[in-house]
Amino acid sequence: MSFLPQTRSRWERRGSGGEPRLGVPRSRFDVSVLRDLDLWLVGATLAIATLGLLMIYSSTRERLRLEGVDELYFVKREGVAILVGLAVMALLVAVDYRKLRDSSVFAYVATVVALLVVLSPLGESARGSQGWFQLPGGFQLQPSELAKFGIIVALAGYANAHRGEMDPWRLTVTIGLAIVPIGLVMVQPDFGTAMVLGLIVITLLAVAGASLKHLLVLALLAVSFVVAVVNVGVLQKYQVDRLTSFVSPGSDTRNTTYNTDQSKNAIGNGGVTGRGFGNGSQTAGGFVPEQHTDFIFTAVGEEFGFLGGATLLALFAIVVWRTWRAALLSRDFFGTLVCVGVLALFVFQVFENIGMTMGIMPVTGIPLPFMSYGGSSTITAFACVGLVAGVSMRRFR
Amino acid sequence: MIEGARVRLTVIGVVVMFLFSALFARLWFLQVASESNYAAAAASNRIRTVYEPALRGRILDRNGKPIVENEPVDVITFDRNKAMSRGVHKLVVARLAQLLGVTPKEIEHRMDDPRASSFAPVPIATGIPPEVRTYVEEHEPDFPGVQVIRTAERAYPNGPVAANLIGYVSEINSEELRAYKHQGYRQGDLIGKDGIEQTFENVLRGTPRKLKVEVDSRGRVVRTIEERKPVAGKDVKLTLDLDVQRMAEQSLAQGMDGARHVQDETDKQGFSSYRAGAGAVVALDPNDGSVIAMASNPTYDPRQFAGGITPEEFQQLNRPESNFPLVNRAVQGLYAPGSTFKLFTAIAALQSGQLDPNAGYYDRGCIDIGDQQRCNAGKTPHGTVNLPSALTVSSDTYFYNVGRDMWQHYNTYLKEKDTNKDAADAEIAKGYAIQNTAKAFGFDRPTGVGLPDEAGGRVPDQLWKQRFNENDSDPRQKREGSLWLPGDNVSLAVGQGDLLVTPLQLASGYAAFANGGTLFTPRLASAVLEPGTGLDQPQPVVRDLPPQPVGPTGLTPETRRVIIDGLIGATTDPSGTAYAAFRGIGGPTVAGKTGTAEGSGKQDTSLFVGISPPDQPQYVVMAVVEEGGFGASVAAPIVSRIFQGIDGNANAASVQVQPAPIQD
């Protein structure tokens, strides 16, 4: 398969013989490093973000116009988020990622603190979930999104420091530490993000050397935990209904699968070539709820049809592929772990979100990276790409 | 990287490829492979089907007077699906609150009503005055999403009469939805609950209007696709007489109130008065089983349900302190009939040839049954009595004696049954004469009148007793409990023991006696009519509901003649138990029987059944008052007053509860 990298080229390109000098970060930014910047990755990311802006416009303009508000309201805000994200991405590309290697404690503590504070009276709640801070200027900050970034950095650093020592004891300690932020997220309650974090942890541990046996046990525990939570009533009824109605759609009341049904209708309505930009009757008619956030893929599916939807999937596939490739080619283990974390994050979110809009995954409130309207989510996604780009860019030195 | 990480990365890569392939495949399936399905489903988004209930049929009394009809009522609704900014929404809430005189919070609360369908406008206020309607209509731009619609509500032009018989109308619940879904009921529909409203639901409901429209993305109607016009519900003409019903309810309430001022002389402890917590009245036409009146107390006001009852109000109706006004005692109440049952004991004894009606029996006040002594109330001796006079003075010992004699036959049957079957059969027929007669007159099973939850009552015999006691853990109790003892038959003879009847059953049995021996199924309605406008236009009959005879009871004219003399004596002879209640009321003679039933842990229950006129009877009226005292004291005066009303004396004096009971 042609996209698997050839190890030969890496050694060829190196020039001077001998072992590469691992583990020594560059102290100042060398522009020449940009030569190896992964343009596939950055390009695909930008393409997705642009498409996202278009879709946000298409799915919100009718409603905004009815209310007499600026049609570009959401577009502008998401645009700001993208710009901020790009800045963050540039920063992370510029700064050597290895500088983050020893900051896992800081990342972890910062994450936990942020998640704790959001549960205090300082945090805002909406729709039964207390998950963000209201910032001046009308902007919102969602620590559970940033927690994804924080967990990746923290866990990658920790696993890297103890690579090869992933015995049951250390595994348990790691899990125990990971439970804290995951639990705090669940308290909000945000079941979807908790699952994302859990998956990141499991994937990272898998690559970091936990034995297969331990992983299986871990996977089983996770599954039984999910089942227990669903049945015991820690979740709100509507959350349980969403999951159970996914499993047995016949038993549902109209309201629970309403979102998914409307979504499938909208996507199916797109056909092969779509109804044309701005022409999706379901989209424009406002029949799909949450279309500018969780269900944004339906707008693509309806307006650009199979060609559009497949193209978007391909773009995501490129982003995922390049991330995976970066993990493989990273010159140090920390970089690999970071990329694996980001890989898990993107793959799960893309699969769950798009799968949900197509009715093959249960409904959870997970955004589609780069596309769903949401500042914290977009910025975090760009930050993750920045990390990965940085890793892949520095794989030779 | 570390050992094995490369391999794991590859595995992850494979998994990721698989996931993406799944997404691609699903997308293909949705958009390329099954496009037409989803296009149709997408189109269905834009099509809305609206249902409007048809006008419900009225319920009329036998003279065509409307008991339940409909009145138009204006309702303010709010469309929750209409897009509006929060500011505008708040403004609308505030304006509505001011208009209706409630707090904005209350308006929001009503808007959030989870019972309302998420696609239909939610009702905010029902029964608004015309000024409010006009104001909203004239200030339409101020009330986006608000509409005033006109619907019909149940109205009771003659007041809350016969509530327990008529029932009420309320929103369908999930159980009923599941059961009747195939008949086209939807969430939010009204359905008859209890009583006539429920029994005749199919007739009264009609067919709802169905309107299929296409809407634009804003929910506004673009065009009408299909319309099925509504068919109004049919009217039901009952056999009930509104005037007699009112008389019955009034008299029952007066009697029960009077009873509560009478001291319970039999109360050993103290000086408590009778509780008289509940009661019922049933009036039948003995010639065809028609129900002329049916009252149950305590009762309720069905108007509470008309606009939608609140959960608190409904709970109030179901609290023990309210004594369950929703229960229709006439068909759901189970009572020991006491001495009123002696009629059937007499019939049984005469028809089976076990009794000479003219033979004298010396009533010394008590009688020995086995090793027990059974006595009249107060151990009053009545001297020599025959059957008619035993009925007139209600001699318990006379009937105890009859019961005991019958038990001897039963005992003989037990001895003979293994050796001489034919003789045994003859004996058992005589031994169980009371039970057989009772069953022939409609006891031990529901009458089939058609009202919901009708009780069947119980006529005990050996088999019943055995089954009842078979789970007794004490083996000696169990064995004794399976024997039919003399005391059991003797108690049965005077309408006590384990015998239970409903007021309707008792009235119906007496009606069969009154008309010469034909048992009828009690009849609530005489016809189903095309809906009327209430303007005295003749309403064509859709369906006749003729009387339904169940069959002959085997009553002979001689038996009837003998017994009716005794019943006439009860009200006309000074020694009769009900003499005081019927003295001087005028009108045709009322023949009747009092009853005072004992219950364990309860005060005595007062009963009376009256037949008038004794020859060619036109009415059978019975009254029962739980824990009301003596039959002559409370139930007889109630029935007496009702007969005065039937005779045309609508303003008869209040029920006079008789304080000094004649022993019964």
Short mmCIF file of N, CA and C in Angstrom, two decimals, chain A residues 152 156 199-208 323-324 326-328 333-347 388 391, chain B residues 1 5 8-9 12:
data_model
loop_
_atom_site.label_atom_id
_atom_site.label_comp_id
_atom_site.label_asym_id
_atom_site.label_seq_id
_atom_site.Cartn_x
_atom_site.Cartn_y
_atom_site.Cartn_z
N ILE A 152 -4.32 14.28 26.66
CA ILE A 152 -3.37 13.71 25.69
C ILE A 152 -1.94 14.05 26.11
N ALA A 156 0.46 11.22 27.60
CA ALA A 156 1.59 10.89 26.71
C ALA A 156 2.89 11.06 27.47
N LEU A 199 -11.72 6.68 25.79
CA LEU A 199 -11.12 6.01 24.64
C LEU A 199 -9.70 6.47 24.39
N ILE A 200 -9.45 7.74 24.57
CA ILE A 200 -8.09 8.25 24.40
C ILE A 200 -7.15 7.53 25.36
N VAL A 201 -7.60 7.41 26.60
CA VAL A 201 -6.77 6.77 27.61
C VAL A 201 -6.47 5.33 27.23
N ILE A 202 -7.50 4.61 26.82
CA ILE A 202 -7.30 3.20 26.49
C ILE A 202 -6.35 3.04 25.31
N THR A 203 -6.55 3.87 24.29
CA THR A 203 -5.70 3.76 23.11
C THR A 203 -4.25 4.08 23.44
N LEU A 204 -4.06 5.13 24.23
CA LEU A 204 -2.70 5.50 24.60
C LEU A 204 -2.03 4.38 25.38
N LEU A 205 -2.77 3.82 26.30
CA LEU A 205 -2.20 2.72 27.08
C LEU A 205 -1.89 1.53 26.20
N ALA A 206 -2.74 1.32 25.19
CA ALA A 206 -2.49 0.19 24.30
C ALA A 206 -1.16 0.34 23.60
N VAL A 207 -0.91 1.53 23.10
CA VAL A 207 0.33 1.75 22.37
C VAL A 207 1.51 1.83 23.33
N ALA A 208 1.23 2.29 24.55
CA ALA A 208 2.34 2.49 25.49
C ALA A 208 2.87 1.20 26.06
N THR A 323 -2.05 11.81 10.63
CA THR A 323 -1.77 11.72 12.06
C THR A 323 -1.17 10.36 12.41
N TRP A 324 -1.78 9.34 11.84
CA TRP A 324 -1.28 7.98 12.08
C TRP A 324 0.14 7.85 11.59
N ALA A 326 2.32 10.24 11.25
CA ALA A 326 3.19 10.99 12.15
C ALA A 326 3.53 10.14 13.37
N ALA A 327 2.53 9.40 13.87
CA ALA A 327 2.80 8.55 15.03
C ALA A 327 3.86 7.52 14.70
N LEU A 328 3.75 6.98 13.51
CA LEU A 328 4.70 5.94 13.11
C LEU A 328 6.09 6.51 12.91
N PHE A 333 9.37 8.55 21.35
CA PHE A 333 8.16 7.86 21.77
C PHE A 333 7.10 8.83 22.24
N PHE A 334 7.52 9.91 22.83
CA PHE A 334 6.56 10.92 23.28
C PHE A 334 5.73 11.42 22.11
N GLY A 335 6.40 11.72 21.02
CA GLY A 335 5.70 12.18 19.83
C GLY A 335 4.70 11.16 19.33
N THR A 336 5.15 9.89 19.35
CA THR A 336 4.22 8.83 18.93
C THR A 336 2.97 8.83 19.80
N LEU A 337 3.20 8.90 21.09
CA LEU A 337 2.06 8.85 21.98
C LEU A 337 1.13 10.03 21.77
N VAL A 338 1.71 11.19 21.62
CA VAL A 338 0.88 12.37 21.39
C VAL A 338 0.02 12.17 20.15
N CYS A 339 0.65 11.71 19.09
CA CYS A 339 -0.09 11.52 17.84
C CYS A 339 -1.16 10.44 18.01
N VAL A 340 -0.83 9.40 18.74
CA VAL A 340 -1.82 8.34 18.94
C VAL A 340 -3.03 8.89 19.70
N GLY A 341 -2.76 9.74 20.69
CA GLY A 341 -3.86 10.34 21.43
C GLY A 341 -4.76 11.16 20.51
N VAL A 342 -4.13 11.97 19.69
CA VAL A 342 -4.90 12.80 18.76
C VAL A 342 -5.66 11.91 17.78
N LEU A 343 -4.99 10.85 17.36
CA LEU A 343 -5.64 9.92 16.43
C LEU A 343 -6.91 9.36 17.04
N ALA A 344 -6.79 8.90 18.29
CA ALA A 344 -7.96 8.34 18.96
C ALA A 344 -9.06 9.38 19.05
N LEU A 345 -8.67 10.58 19.41
CA LEU A 345 -9.64 11.66 19.55
C LEU A 345 -10.40 11.88 18.24
N PHE A 346 -9.66 12.08 17.17
CA PHE A 346 -10.30 12.39 15.90
C PHE A 346 -11.13 11.22 15.40
N VAL A 347 -10.54 10.03 15.43
CA VAL A 347 -11.26 8.88 14.87
C VAL A 347 -12.58 8.67 15.61
N VAL A 388 0.42 17.55 16.24
CA VAL A 388 0.78 16.49 15.30
C VAL A 388 1.71 17.02 14.22
N VAL A 391 5.08 17.37 15.52
CA VAL A 391 5.78 16.08 15.67
C VAL A 391 6.30 15.60 14.33
N MET B 1 10.86 3.62 18.77
CA MET B 1 9.76 3.36 19.70
C MET B 1 9.91 2.03 20.37
N ALA B 5 5.20 -1.57 19.80
CA ALA B 5 4.33 -0.42 19.55
C ALA B 5 4.02 -0.31 18.07
N ARG B 8 1.26 -2.55 17.25
CA ARG B 8 -0.03 -2.04 17.74
C ARG B 8 -0.53 -0.90 16.88
N LEU B 9 0.40 -0.05 16.46
CA LEU B 9 0.01 1.05 15.58
C LEU B 9 -0.62 0.52 14.31
N ILE B 12 -4.05 -0.59 15.00
CA ILE B 12 -4.93 0.58 15.09
C ILE B 12 -5.26 1.11 13.70
#
